[in-house]
PDB file of C-alpha atoms in Angstrom:
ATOM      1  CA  UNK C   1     142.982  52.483 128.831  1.00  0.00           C
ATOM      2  CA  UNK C   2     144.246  49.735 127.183  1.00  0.00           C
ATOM      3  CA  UNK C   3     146.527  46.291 128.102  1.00  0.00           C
ATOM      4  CA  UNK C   4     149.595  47.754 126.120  1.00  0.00           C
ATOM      5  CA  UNK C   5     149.680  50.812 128.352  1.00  0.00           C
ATOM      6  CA  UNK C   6     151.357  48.371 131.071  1.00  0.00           C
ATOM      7  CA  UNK C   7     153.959  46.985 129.057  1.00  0.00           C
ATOM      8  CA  UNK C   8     157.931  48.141 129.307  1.00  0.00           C
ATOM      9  CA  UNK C   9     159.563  50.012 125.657  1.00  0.00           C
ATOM     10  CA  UNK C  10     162.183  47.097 124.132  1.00  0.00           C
ATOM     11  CA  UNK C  11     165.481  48.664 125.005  1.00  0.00           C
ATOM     12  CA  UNK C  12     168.111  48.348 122.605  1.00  0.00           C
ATOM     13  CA  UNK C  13     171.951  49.340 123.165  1.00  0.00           C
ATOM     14  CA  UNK C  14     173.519  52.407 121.003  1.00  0.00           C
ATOM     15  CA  UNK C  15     176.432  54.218 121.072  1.00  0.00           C
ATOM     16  CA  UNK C  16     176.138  57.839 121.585  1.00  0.00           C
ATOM     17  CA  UNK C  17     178.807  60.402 120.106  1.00  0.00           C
ATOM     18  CA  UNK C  18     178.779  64.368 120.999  1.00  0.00           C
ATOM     19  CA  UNK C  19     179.540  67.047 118.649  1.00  0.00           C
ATOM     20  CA  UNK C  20     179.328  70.760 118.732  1.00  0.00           C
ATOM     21  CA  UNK C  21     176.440  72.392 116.401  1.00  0.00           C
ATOM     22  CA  UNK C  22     176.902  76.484 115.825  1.00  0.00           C
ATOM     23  CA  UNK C  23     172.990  76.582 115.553  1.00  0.00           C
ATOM     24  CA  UNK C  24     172.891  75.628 118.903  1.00  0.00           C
ATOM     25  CA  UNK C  25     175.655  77.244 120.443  1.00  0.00           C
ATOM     26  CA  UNK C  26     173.940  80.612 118.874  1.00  0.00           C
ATOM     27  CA  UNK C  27     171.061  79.765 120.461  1.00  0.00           C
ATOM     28  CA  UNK C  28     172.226  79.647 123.661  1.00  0.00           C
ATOM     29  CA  UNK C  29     174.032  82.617 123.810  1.00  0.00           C
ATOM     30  CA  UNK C  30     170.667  84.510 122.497  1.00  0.00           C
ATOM     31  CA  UNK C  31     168.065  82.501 124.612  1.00  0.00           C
ATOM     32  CA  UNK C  32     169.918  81.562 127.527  1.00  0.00           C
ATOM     33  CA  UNK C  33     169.198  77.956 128.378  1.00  0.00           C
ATOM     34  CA  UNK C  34     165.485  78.596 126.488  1.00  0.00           C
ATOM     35  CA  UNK C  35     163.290  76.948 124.657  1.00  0.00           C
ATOM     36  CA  UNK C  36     164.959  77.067 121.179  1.00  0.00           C
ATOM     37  CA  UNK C  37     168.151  75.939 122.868  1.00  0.00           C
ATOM     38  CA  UNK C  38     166.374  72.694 124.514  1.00  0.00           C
ATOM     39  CA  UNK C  39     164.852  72.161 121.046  1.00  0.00           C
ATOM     40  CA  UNK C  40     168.325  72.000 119.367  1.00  0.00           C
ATOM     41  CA  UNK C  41     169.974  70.170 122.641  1.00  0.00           C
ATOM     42  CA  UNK C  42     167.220  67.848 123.788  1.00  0.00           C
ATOM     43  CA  UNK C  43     167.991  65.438 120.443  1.00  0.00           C
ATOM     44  CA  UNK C  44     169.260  62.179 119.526  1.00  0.00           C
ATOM     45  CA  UNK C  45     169.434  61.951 115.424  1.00  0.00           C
ATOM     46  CA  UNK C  46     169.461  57.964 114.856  1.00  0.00           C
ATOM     47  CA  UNK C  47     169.981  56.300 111.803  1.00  0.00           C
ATOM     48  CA  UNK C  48     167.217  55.574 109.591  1.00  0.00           C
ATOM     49  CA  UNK C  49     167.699  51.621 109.664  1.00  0.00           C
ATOM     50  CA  UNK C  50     168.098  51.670 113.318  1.00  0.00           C
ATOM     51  CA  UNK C  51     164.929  53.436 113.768  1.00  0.00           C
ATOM     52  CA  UNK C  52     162.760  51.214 111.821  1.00  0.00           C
ATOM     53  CA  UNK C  53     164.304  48.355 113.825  1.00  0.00           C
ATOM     54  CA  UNK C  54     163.881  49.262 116.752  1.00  0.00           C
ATOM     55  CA  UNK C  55     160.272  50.755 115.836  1.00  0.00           C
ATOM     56  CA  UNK C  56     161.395  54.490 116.913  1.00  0.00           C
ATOM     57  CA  UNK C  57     159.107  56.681 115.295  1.00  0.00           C
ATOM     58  CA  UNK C  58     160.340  60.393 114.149  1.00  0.00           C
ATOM     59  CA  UNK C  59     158.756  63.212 116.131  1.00  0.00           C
ATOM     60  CA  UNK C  60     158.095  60.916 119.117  1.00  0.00           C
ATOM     61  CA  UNK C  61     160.768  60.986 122.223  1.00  0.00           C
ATOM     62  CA  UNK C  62     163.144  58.016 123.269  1.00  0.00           C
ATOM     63  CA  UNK C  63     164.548  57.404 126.699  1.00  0.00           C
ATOM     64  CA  UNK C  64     168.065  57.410 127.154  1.00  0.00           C
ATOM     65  CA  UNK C  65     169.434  55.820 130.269  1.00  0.00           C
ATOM     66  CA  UNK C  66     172.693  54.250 131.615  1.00  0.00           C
ATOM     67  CA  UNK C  67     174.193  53.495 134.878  1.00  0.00           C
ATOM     68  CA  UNK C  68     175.387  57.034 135.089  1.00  0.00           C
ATOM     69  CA  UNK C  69     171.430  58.956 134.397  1.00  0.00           C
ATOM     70  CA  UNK C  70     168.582  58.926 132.516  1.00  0.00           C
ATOM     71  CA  UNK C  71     166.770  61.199 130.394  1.00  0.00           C
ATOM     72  CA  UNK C  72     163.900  61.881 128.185  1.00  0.00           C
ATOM     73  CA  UNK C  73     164.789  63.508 124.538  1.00  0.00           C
ATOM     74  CA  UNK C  74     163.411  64.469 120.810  1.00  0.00           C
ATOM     75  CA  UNK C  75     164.195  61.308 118.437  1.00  0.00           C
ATOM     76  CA  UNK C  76     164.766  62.657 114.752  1.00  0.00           C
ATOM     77  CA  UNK C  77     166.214  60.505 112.086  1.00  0.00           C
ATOM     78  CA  UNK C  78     169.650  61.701 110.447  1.00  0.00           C
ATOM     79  CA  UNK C  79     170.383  63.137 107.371  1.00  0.00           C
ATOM     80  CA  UNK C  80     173.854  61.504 107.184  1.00  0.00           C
ATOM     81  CA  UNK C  81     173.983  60.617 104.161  1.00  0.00           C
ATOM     82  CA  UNK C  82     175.632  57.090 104.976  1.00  0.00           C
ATOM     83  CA  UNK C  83     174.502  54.898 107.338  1.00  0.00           C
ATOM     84  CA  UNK C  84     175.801  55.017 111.335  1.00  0.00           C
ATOM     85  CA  UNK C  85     174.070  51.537 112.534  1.00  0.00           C
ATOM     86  CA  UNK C  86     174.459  51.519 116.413  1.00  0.00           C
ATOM     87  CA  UNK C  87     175.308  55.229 116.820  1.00  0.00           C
ATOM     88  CA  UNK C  88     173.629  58.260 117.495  1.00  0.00           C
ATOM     89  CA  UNK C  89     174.106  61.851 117.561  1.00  0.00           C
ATOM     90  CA  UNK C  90     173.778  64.419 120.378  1.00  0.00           C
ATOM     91  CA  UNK C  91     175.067  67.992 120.945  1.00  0.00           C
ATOM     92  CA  UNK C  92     176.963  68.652 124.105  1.00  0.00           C
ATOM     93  CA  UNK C  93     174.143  69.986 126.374  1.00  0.00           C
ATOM     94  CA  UNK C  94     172.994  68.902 129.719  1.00  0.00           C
ATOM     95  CA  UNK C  95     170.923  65.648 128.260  1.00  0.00           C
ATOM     96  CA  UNK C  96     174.084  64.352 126.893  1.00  0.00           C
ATOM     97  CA  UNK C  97     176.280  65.524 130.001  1.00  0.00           C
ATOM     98  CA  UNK C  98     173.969  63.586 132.228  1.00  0.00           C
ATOM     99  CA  UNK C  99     175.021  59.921 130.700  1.00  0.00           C
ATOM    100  CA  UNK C 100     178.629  60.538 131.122  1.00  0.00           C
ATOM    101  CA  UNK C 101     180.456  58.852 133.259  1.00  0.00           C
ATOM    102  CA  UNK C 102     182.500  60.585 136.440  1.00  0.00           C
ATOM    103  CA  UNK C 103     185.622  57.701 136.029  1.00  0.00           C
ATOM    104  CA  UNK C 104     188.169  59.569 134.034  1.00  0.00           C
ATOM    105  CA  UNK C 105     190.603  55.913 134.097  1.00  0.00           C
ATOM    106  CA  UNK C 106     193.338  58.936 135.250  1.00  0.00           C
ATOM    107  CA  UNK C 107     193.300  61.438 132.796  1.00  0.00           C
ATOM    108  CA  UNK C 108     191.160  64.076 134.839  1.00  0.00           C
ATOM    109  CA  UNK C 109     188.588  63.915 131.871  1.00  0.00           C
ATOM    110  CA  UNK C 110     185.620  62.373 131.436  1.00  0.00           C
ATOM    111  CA  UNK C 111     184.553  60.435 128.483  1.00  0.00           C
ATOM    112  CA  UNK C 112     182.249  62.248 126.329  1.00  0.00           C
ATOM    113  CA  UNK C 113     182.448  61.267 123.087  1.00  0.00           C
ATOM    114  CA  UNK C 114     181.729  57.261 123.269  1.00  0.00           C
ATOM    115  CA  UNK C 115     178.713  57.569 125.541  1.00  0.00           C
ATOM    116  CA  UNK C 116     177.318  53.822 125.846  1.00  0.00           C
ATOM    117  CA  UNK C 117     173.518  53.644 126.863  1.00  0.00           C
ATOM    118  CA  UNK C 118     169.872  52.289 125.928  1.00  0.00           C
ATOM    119  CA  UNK C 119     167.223  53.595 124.143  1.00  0.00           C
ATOM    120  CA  UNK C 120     163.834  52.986 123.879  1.00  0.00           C
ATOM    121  CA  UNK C 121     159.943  55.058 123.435  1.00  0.00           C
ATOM    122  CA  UNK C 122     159.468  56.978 126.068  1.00  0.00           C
ATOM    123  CA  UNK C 123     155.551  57.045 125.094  1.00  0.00           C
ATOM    124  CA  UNK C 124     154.072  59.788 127.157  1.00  0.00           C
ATOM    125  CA  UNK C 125     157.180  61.535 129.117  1.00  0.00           C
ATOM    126  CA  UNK C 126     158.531  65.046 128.974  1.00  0.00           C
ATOM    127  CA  UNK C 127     161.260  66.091 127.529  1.00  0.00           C
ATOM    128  CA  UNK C 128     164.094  66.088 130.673  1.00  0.00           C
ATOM    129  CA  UNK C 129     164.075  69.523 132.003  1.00  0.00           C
ATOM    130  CA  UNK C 130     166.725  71.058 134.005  1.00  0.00           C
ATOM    131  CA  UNK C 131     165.155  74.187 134.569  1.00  0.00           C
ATOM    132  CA  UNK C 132     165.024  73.276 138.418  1.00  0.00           C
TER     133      UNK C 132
END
């Protein structure tokens, strides 16, 4: 048990945009809300850079939280082949759903593609799970 074990995960603020991914979307209608779906939807794919900066390590999972929720998801790098400083990358699912905002400013729809939150290590935590 050591000191570090106390200390709070630097936050830093990213932009999050949604996309649709067929791999995914094929997994859910074979698996149901399964396991290989959460694999493909629990994700945020940072940039490279941004990783290293913010001392995000691939194969680890970052926290992703907001005024609107907060959850716990897979951090892989991208393999964009140009650079997307600030912004990261997550399939419509329900651990990108749950940092949108209700306010539609109107329209009746909520904003899903410009999703504004912070991320940091989540050291030991789960993967979100909305299996209840």
């Amino acid at each position: 048990m050591g000191f570090g074990q106390f200390l709070k995960a630097p936050e830093y603020d990213i932009k999050i945009i949604t996309y649709r991914d067929v791999f995914q979307s094929t997994a859910l209608e074979s698996s149901g809300c399964g396991d290989e779906y959460a694999e493909r939807s629990a994700v945020i794919l940072l940039d490279k850079g941004d990783m290293k900066k913010m001392v995000l390590k691939a194969g680890r999972k970052a926290v992703l939280k907001n005024n609107f929720g907060r959850v716990v998801v897979h951090l892989r790098p991208s393999d964009y082949e140009k650079g997307h400083e600030g912004i990261g990358y997550m399939t419509n699912s329900p651990w990108s759903n749950a940092l949108v905002s209700s306010e539609t400013g109107g329209s009746g729809v909520p904003k899903f593609k410009m999703i504004i939150a912070s991320i940091s290590d989540a050291k030991d935590e789960k993967v979100t799970s909305f299996d209840e």
